[in-house]
Amino acid sequence: MRDIKIEHHPSPERLSALGVWDWPIWEKEVSEFPWSYTSTEICYFLEGTALVTPEGGAALSLSKGDLVTFPTGMHCTWNITQSVRKHFNFG
């Protein structure tokens, strides 16, 4: 299985090229929950902090300014420590 990819503070040009500003926004309060990806998700964190722990892997800290790619088929646990607001795109 592929790993989670994180780009810390990508350039405005990179974000524009991906069309990030046209993607929908997802918001979630402080919480913990399991999640499975049935397709690849790319998201860009606008606010908040979360620890995402892939099944059988180490926790990764995600926060404002991170562009993150979650692979199809990944099972993980989200632990949102500060309310999250992010643009997202499945595909």
PDB file of C-alpha atoms in Angstrom:
ATOM      1  CA  MET A   1       0.000   0.000   0.000  1.00  0.00           C
ATOM      2  CA  ARG A   2       1.203   3.500  -0.778  1.00  0.00           C
ATOM      3  CA  ASP A   3       1.997   5.950   1.993  1.00  0.00           C
ATOM      4  CA  ILE A   4       0.383   9.242   2.922  1.00  0.00           C
ATOM      5  CA  LYS A   5       2.183  12.067   1.092  1.00  0.00           C
ATOM      6  CA  ILE A   6       2.572  15.447   2.808  1.00  0.00           C
ATOM      7  CA  GLU A   7       3.753  18.689   1.227  1.00  0.00           C
ATOM      8  CA  HIS A   8       4.324  21.333   3.889  1.00  0.00           C
ATOM      9  CA  HIS A   9       3.374  24.821   2.703  1.00  0.00           C
ATOM     10  CA  PRO A  10       3.261  24.261  -1.067  1.00  0.00           C
ATOM     11  CA  SER A  11       3.602  27.356  -3.243  1.00  0.00           C
ATOM     12  CA  PRO A  12       0.528  29.376  -4.245  1.00  0.00           C
ATOM     13  CA  GLU A  13       1.312  28.392  -7.842  1.00  0.00           C
ATOM     14  CA  ARG A  14       1.156  24.682  -6.952  1.00  0.00           C
ATOM     15  CA  LEU A  15      -2.176  25.131  -5.154  1.00  0.00           C
ATOM     16  CA  SER A  16      -3.630  27.089  -8.088  1.00  0.00           C
ATOM     17  CA  ALA A  17      -2.409  24.499 -10.606  1.00  0.00           C
ATOM     18  CA  LEU A  18      -4.253  21.785  -8.640  1.00  0.00           C
ATOM     19  CA  GLY A  19      -7.416  23.916  -8.455  1.00  0.00           C
ATOM     20  CA  VAL A  20      -7.461  23.727  -4.642  1.00  0.00           C
ATOM     21  CA  TRP A  21      -9.462  26.946  -4.210  1.00  0.00           C
ATOM     22  CA  ASP A  22     -12.359  25.437  -6.212  1.00  0.00           C
ATOM     23  CA  TRP A  23     -12.573  22.260  -4.105  1.00  0.00           C
ATOM     24  CA  PRO A  24     -15.293  21.877  -1.441  1.00  0.00           C
ATOM     25  CA  ILE A  25     -14.487  22.518   2.219  1.00  0.00           C
ATOM     26  CA  TRP A  26     -14.821  19.945   5.018  1.00  0.00           C
ATOM     27  CA  GLU A  27     -14.952  20.964   8.673  1.00  0.00           C
ATOM     28  CA  LYS A  28     -14.786  18.766  11.769  1.00  0.00           C
ATOM     29  CA  GLU A  29     -14.643  19.500  15.479  1.00  0.00           C
ATOM     30  CA  VAL A  30     -12.244  17.905  17.964  1.00  0.00           C
ATOM     31  CA  SER A  31     -12.959  14.164  17.746  1.00  0.00           C
ATOM     32  CA  GLU A  32     -11.538  10.729  17.016  1.00  0.00           C
ATOM     33  CA  PHE A  33     -12.896   8.312  14.416  1.00  0.00           C
ATOM     34  CA  PRO A  34     -11.882   5.502  12.045  1.00  0.00           C
ATOM     35  CA  TRP A  35     -11.816   6.208   8.300  1.00  0.00           C
ATOM     36  CA  SER A  36     -11.280   4.187   5.119  1.00  0.00           C
ATOM     37  CA  TYR A  37     -10.412   5.649   1.720  1.00  0.00           C
ATOM     38  CA  THR A  38     -12.324   4.104  -1.200  1.00  0.00           C
ATOM     39  CA  SER A  39     -10.561   6.511  -3.566  1.00  0.00           C
ATOM     40  CA  THR A  40      -7.518   8.774  -3.385  1.00  0.00           C
ATOM     41  CA  GLU A  41      -8.084  12.043  -1.523  1.00  0.00           C
ATOM     42  CA  ILE A  42      -5.979  15.177  -1.833  1.00  0.00           C
ATOM     43  CA  CYS A  43      -6.669  17.862   0.752  1.00  0.00           C
ATOM     44  CA  TYR A  44      -5.247  21.198   1.853  1.00  0.00           C
ATOM     45  CA  PHE A  45      -5.483  22.165   5.531  1.00  0.00           C
ATOM     46  CA  LEU A  46      -6.750  25.705   6.089  1.00  0.00           C
ATOM     47  CA  GLU A  47      -7.056  25.403   9.887  1.00  0.00           C
ATOM     48  CA  GLY A  48      -6.595  22.928  12.692  1.00  0.00           C
ATOM     49  CA  THR A  49      -4.429  19.996  13.666  1.00  0.00           C
ATOM     50  CA  ALA A  50      -4.963  16.247  13.384  1.00  0.00           C
ATOM     51  CA  LEU A  51      -3.023  13.082  14.041  1.00  0.00           C
ATOM     52  CA  VAL A  52      -3.739  10.449  11.405  1.00  0.00           C
ATOM     53  CA  THR A  53      -2.608   6.904  12.180  1.00  0.00           C
ATOM     54  CA  PRO A  54      -2.640   4.452   9.267  1.00  0.00           C
ATOM     55  CA  GLU A  55      -3.511   0.864  10.176  1.00  0.00           C
ATOM     56  CA  GLY A  56      -0.220  -0.763  11.193  1.00  0.00           C
ATOM     57  CA  GLY A  57       1.699   2.520  10.870  1.00  0.00           C
ATOM     58  CA  ALA A  58       2.920   5.514  12.842  1.00  0.00           C
ATOM     59  CA  ALA A  59       0.827   8.623  13.548  1.00  0.00           C
ATOM     60  CA  LEU A  60       1.397  11.626  11.294  1.00  0.00           C
ATOM     61  CA  SER A  61       0.707  15.182  12.425  1.00  0.00           C
ATOM     62  CA  LEU A  62      -1.186  17.313   9.889  1.00  0.00           C
ATOM     63  CA  SER A  63      -1.901  21.020  10.244  1.00  0.00           C
ATOM     64  CA  LYS A  64      -2.518  24.356   8.548  1.00  0.00           C
ATOM     65  CA  GLY A  65      -0.580  24.678   5.306  1.00  0.00           C
ATOM     66  CA  ASP A  66      -0.246  20.945   4.623  1.00  0.00           C
ATOM     67  CA  LEU A  67      -1.222  19.472   1.249  1.00  0.00           C
ATOM     68  CA  VAL A  68      -1.913  15.791   1.913  1.00  0.00           C
ATOM     69  CA  THR A  69      -2.597  12.808  -0.352  1.00  0.00           C
ATOM     70  CA  PHE A  70      -4.317   9.755   1.158  1.00  0.00           C
ATOM     71  CA  PRO A  71      -4.092   6.598  -0.998  1.00  0.00           C
ATOM     72  CA  THR A  72      -7.024   4.463  -2.113  1.00  0.00           C
ATOM     73  CA  GLY A  73      -7.588   1.524   0.216  1.00  0.00           C
ATOM     74  CA  MET A  74      -5.987   3.052   3.304  1.00  0.00           C
ATOM     75  CA  HIS A  75      -7.613   2.446   6.703  1.00  0.00           C
ATOM     76  CA  CYS A  76      -6.713   4.876   9.464  1.00  0.00           C
ATOM     77  CA  THR A  77      -7.800   6.653  12.622  1.00  0.00           C
ATOM     78  CA  TRP A  78      -8.238  10.412  12.662  1.00  0.00           C
ATOM     79  CA  ASN A  79      -7.635  12.192  15.979  1.00  0.00           C
ATOM     80  CA  ILE A  80      -8.549  15.856  15.517  1.00  0.00           C
ATOM     81  CA  THR A  81      -6.896  17.868  18.283  1.00  0.00           C
ATOM     82  CA  GLN A  82      -7.883  21.342  16.981  1.00  0.00           C
ATOM     83  CA  SER A  83     -10.965  21.798  14.779  1.00  0.00           C
ATOM     84  CA  VAL A  84     -10.078  21.144  11.145  1.00  0.00           C
ATOM     85  CA  ARG A  85     -11.114  23.066   8.052  1.00  0.00           C
ATOM     86  CA  LYS A  86      -9.745  21.792   4.745  1.00  0.00           C
ATOM     87  CA  HIS A  87     -10.310  21.820   1.003  1.00  0.00           C
ATOM     88  CA  PHE A  88     -10.635  18.276  -0.373  1.00  0.00           C
ATOM     89  CA  ASN A  89     -10.861  16.411  -3.655  1.00  0.00           C
ATOM     90  CA  PHE A  90     -11.509  12.712  -4.300  1.00  0.00           C
ATOM     91  CA  GLY A  91     -10.485  11.097  -7.518  1.00  0.00           C
TER      92      GLY A  91
END
